[in-house]
Coordinates of C-alpha atoms in Angstrom, one line a residue:
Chain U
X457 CA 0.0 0.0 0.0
X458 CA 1.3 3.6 -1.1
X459 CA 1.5 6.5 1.8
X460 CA 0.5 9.4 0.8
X461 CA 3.0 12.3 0.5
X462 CA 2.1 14.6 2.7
X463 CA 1.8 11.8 5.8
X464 CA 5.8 11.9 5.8
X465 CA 5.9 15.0 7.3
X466 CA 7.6 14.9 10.1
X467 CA 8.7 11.7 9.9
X468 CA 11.9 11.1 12.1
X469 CA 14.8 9.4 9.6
X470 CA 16.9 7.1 11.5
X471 CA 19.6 8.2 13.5
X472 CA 23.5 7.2 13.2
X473 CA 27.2 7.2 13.2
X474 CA 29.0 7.9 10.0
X475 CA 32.9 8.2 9.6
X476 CA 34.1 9.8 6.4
X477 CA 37.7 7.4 4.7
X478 CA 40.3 9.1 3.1
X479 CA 39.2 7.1 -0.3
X480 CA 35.6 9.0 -0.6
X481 CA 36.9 12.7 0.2
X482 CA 40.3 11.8 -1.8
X483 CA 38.0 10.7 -4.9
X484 CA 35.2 13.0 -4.3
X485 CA 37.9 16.0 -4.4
X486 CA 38.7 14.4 -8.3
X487 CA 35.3 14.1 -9.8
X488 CA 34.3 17.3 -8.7
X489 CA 37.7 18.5 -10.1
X490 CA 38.4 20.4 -6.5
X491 CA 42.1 21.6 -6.9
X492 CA 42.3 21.6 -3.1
X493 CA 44.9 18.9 -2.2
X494 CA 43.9 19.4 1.4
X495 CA 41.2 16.7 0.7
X496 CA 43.2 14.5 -0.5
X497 CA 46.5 14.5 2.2
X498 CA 46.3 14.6 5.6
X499 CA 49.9 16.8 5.7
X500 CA 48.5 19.2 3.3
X501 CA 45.5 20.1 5.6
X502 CA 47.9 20.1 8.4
X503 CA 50.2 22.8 6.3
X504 CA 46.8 25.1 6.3
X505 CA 45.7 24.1 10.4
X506 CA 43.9 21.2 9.7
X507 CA 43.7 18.7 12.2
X508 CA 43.4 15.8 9.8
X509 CA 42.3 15.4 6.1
X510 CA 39.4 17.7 4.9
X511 CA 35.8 16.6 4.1
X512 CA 35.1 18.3 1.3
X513 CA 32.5 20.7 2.2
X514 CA 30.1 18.8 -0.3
X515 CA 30.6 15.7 0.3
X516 CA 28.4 16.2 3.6
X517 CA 25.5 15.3 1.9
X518 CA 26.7 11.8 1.8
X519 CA 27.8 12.1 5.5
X520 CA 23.9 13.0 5.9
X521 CA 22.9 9.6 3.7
X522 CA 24.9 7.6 5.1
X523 CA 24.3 7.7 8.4
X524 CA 20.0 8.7 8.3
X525 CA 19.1 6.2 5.1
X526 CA 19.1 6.4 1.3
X527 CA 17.0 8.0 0.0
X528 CA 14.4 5.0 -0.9
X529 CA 14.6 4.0 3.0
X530 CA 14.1 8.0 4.0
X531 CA 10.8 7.8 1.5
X532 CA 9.7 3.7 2.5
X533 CA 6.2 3.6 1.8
X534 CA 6.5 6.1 -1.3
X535 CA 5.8 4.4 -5.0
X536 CA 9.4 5.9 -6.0
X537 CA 9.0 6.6 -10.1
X538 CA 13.0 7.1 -10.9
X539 CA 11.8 7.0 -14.5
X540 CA 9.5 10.2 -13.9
X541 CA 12.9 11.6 -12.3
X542 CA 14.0 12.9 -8.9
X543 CA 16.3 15.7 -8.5
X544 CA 18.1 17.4 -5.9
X545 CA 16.0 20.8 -5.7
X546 CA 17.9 22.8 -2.4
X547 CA 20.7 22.1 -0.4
X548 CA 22.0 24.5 2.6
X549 CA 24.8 23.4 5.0
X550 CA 25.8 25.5 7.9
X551 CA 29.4 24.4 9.5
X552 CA 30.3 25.0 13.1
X553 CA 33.9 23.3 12.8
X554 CA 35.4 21.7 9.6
X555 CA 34.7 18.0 8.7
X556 CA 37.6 15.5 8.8
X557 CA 38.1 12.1 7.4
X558 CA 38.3 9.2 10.1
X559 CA 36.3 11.4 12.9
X560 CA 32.8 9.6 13.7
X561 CA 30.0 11.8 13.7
X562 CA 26.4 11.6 15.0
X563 CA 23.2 12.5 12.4
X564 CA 19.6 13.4 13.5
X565 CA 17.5 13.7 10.6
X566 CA 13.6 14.8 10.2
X567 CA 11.1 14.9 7.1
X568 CA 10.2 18.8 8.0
X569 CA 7.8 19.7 5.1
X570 CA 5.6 18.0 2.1
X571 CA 4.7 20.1 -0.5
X572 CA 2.4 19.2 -3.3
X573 CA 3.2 21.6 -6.6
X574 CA 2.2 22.1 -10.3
X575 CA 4.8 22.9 -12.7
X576 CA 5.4 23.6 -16.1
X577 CA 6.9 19.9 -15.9
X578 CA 3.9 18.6 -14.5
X579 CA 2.8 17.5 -10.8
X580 CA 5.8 16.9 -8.5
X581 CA 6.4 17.1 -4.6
X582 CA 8.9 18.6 -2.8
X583 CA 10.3 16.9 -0.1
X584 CA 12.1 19.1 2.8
X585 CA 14.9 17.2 5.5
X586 CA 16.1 19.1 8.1
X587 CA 19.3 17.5 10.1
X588 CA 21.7 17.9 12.7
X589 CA 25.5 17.0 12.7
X590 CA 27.2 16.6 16.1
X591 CA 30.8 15.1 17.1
X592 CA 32.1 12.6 19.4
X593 CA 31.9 15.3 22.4
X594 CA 28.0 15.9 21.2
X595 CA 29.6 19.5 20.0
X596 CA 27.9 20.5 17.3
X597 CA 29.3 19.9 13.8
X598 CA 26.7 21.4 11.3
X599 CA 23.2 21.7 10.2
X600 CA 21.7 21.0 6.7
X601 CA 18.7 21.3 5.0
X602 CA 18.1 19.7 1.8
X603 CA 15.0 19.4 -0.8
X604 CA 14.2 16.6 -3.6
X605 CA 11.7 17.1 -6.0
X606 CA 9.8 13.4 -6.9
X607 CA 8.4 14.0 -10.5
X608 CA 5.1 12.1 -10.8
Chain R
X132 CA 45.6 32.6 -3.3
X133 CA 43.9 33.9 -0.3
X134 CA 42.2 37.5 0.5
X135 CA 42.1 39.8 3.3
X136 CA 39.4 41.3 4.8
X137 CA 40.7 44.5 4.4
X138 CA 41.2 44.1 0.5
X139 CA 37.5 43.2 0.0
X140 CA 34.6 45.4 -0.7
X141 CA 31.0 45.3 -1.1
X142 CA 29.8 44.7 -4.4
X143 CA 33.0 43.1 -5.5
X144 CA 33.4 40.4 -7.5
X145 CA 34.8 37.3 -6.9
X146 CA 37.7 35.6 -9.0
X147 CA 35.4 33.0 -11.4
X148 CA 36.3 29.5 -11.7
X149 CA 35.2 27.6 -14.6
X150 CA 35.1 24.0 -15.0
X151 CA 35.6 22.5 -18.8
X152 CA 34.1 19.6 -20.4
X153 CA 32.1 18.0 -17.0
X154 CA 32.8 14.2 -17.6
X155 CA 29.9 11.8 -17.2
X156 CA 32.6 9.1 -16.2
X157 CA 32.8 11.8 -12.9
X158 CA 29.0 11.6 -12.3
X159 CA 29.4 7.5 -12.2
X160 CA 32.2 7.3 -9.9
X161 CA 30.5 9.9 -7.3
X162 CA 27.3 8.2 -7.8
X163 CA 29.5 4.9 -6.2
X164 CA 31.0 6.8 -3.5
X165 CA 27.7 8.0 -2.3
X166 CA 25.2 5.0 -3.4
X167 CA 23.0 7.2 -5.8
X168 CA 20.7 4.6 -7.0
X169 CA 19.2 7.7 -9.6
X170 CA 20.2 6.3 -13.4
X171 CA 20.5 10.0 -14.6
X172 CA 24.1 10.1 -13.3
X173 CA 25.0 6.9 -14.8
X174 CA 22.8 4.7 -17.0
X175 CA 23.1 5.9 -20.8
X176 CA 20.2 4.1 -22.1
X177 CA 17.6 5.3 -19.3
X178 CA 18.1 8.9 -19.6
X179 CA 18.0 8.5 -23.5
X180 CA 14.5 7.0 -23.0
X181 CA 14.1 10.2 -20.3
X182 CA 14.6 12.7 -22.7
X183 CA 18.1 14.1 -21.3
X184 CA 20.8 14.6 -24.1
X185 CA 23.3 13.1 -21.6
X186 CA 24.3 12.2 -18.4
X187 CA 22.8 14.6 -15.2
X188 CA 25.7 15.9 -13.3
X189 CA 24.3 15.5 -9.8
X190 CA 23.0 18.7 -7.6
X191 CA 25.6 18.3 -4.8
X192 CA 28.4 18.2 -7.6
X193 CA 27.5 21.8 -9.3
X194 CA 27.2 22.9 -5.6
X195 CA 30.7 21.8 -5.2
X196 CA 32.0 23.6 -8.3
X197 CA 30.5 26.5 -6.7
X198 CA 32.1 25.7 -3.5
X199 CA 35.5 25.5 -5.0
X200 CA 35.2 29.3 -6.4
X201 CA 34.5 30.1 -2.4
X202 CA 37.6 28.4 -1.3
X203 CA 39.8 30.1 -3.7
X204 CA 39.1 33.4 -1.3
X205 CA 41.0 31.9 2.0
X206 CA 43.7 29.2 2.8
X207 CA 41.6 26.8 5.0
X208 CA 38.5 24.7 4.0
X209 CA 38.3 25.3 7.9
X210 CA 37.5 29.2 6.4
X211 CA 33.7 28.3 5.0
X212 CA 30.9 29.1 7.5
X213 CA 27.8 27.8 5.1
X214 CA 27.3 27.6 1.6
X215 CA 23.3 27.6 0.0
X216 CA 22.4 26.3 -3.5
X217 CA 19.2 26.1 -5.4
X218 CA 19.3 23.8 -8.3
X219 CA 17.5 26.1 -11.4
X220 CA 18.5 23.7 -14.4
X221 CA 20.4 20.5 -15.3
X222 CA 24.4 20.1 -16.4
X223 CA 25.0 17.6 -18.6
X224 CA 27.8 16.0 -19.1
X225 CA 30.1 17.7 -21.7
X226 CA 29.4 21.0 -20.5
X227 CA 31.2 23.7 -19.3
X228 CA 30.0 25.9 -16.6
X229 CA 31.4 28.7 -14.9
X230 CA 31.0 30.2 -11.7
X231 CA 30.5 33.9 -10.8
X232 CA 30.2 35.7 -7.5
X233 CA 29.7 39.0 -5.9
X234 CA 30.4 40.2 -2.4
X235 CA 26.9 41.3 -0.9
X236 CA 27.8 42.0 3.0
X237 CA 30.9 42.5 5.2
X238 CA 29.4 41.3 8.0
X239 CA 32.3 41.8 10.9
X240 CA 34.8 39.7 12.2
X241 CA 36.3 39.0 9.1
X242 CA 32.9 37.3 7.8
X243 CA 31.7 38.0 4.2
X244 CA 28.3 36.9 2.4
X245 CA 28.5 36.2 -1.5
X246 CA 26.3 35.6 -3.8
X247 CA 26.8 32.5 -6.3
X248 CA 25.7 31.8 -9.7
X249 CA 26.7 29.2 -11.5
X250 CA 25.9 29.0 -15.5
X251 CA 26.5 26.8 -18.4
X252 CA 28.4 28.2 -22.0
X253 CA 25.0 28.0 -23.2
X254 CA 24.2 31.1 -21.0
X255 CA 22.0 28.8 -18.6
X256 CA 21.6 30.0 -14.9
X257 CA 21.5 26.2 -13.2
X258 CA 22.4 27.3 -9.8
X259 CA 21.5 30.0 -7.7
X260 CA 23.0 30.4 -4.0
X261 CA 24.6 32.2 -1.2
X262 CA 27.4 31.5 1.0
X263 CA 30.1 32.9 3.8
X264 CA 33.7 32.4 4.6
X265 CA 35.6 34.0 7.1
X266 CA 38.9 36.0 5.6
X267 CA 41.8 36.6 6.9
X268 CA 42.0 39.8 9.4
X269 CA 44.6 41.6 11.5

């Protein structure tokens, strides 16, 4: 049986522990052609007063994934149409302290907001996720906020 | 290289960065770091059937790009203090996009708000955003 969009608001995702490796930040920093070697060596991020290897500010969104569910999990219940297409609409991070590789951090996550639209694309729904990012000392890391747009 | 707060001023615009030829091969190897299960970053034949004219580079991606223009303004990644993108269009692989910024606020303490655009050679607007570093003062 199919929920209905709108009954995912405020739906808590689950909660979890993600740690970054060096591989994922190293080969994030070359597909998204960052020139930045501090994502890819831990001395070159030391150089600039890095404690460790950068996160690449981006790759956070996977940090977010990772440890709160895919998106298919974040959505269960949904008919997801991948066909009809589902795009990354908004994405805001806020940082309180940089992100290394090999530090664990803890993820809260919430569906915040449903929102039924009419485009020139047709009907969609845009999806809002609110979360929060602390460290191993429950300091906090960063918040995010991040739409998807499910194309019907 | 990095700049000081003092060498800054409102309205100012920021050194673009441009990023040649975005390679589809990219969007398939970040879609396997991060487990995107969405075939517009990597499956040829779906996004044909779609209506795309080629691969989707993903949101997060363009965001990076615009990211990266950020970051050339201070020494540290440690520097950003929150970056903001709305996705307005797709980039397809094979693209080139370019990103432009102006300085909208000194805001104290170093902190400065600029405004992001990112577009494609075909004079598309695809992402729209905001974001803050802190610069160097002293």
């Amino acid at each position: 049986m199919s929920t209905n969009p709108a009954d995912l608001e405020g739906r808590e995702l689950p909660s979890g522990r993600v740690t970054i490796p060096r591989w994922k930040a190293f080969l994030w920093a070359d597909a998204t052609r960052a020139e930045d070697d501090t994502f890819r060596y831990e001395e070159e991020a030391k150089a600039v007063g890095g404690e460790s290897q950068f996160v690449p500010p981006t790759l956070c969104i996977h940090l977010l994934n990772e440890a709160s569910g895919t998106v298919e999990e974040a959505l269960e219940g949904l008919n997801i149409n991948w066909e009809a297409g589902i795009y990354l609409g908004e994405l805001s991070f806020a940082f309180h302290q940089p992100v290394y590789v090999g530090e664990t951090y803890s993820v809260e996550g919430r569906i915040q907001s449903v929102e039924h639209k009419h485009g020139s694309e047709g009907e969609f729904d845009v999806v809002l996720f609110a979360y929060d990012v602390v460290d191993e000392d429950d300091e906090p890391v960063l918040e995010s906020i991040k739409n998807i747009i499910l194309m019907e | 290289m990095s700049m000081h707060y003092d060498e800054i001023t409102e309205g100012d615009q920021v050194p673009e960065h441009t990023v040649t030829d975005v390679r589809g091969e990219h969007m398939q190897i970040v879609a396997a770091i991060i487990g995107d299960p969405n075939p517009i970053h990597f499956d040829l034949r779906q996004i044909k059937e779609m209506g795309h004219k080629g691969l989707v580079n993903q949101g997060g991606v363009t965001m990076s790009y615009a990211t990266q223009a950020l970051l050339k303004l201070v020494d540290s990644p440690a520097a950003l203090k929150s970056m903001n993108a709305r996705m307005l269009d797709n980039v397809y692989e094979g693209e080139t996009v370019t990103v432009r910024g102006t300085v909208t606020e000194k805001a104290g303490e170093g902190i400065v708000h600029i405004d992001i655009q990112v577009e494609t050679d075909d004079e598309r607007v695809v992402l729209d955003g905001s974001g803050s570093v802190y610069l160097e003062t002293g």
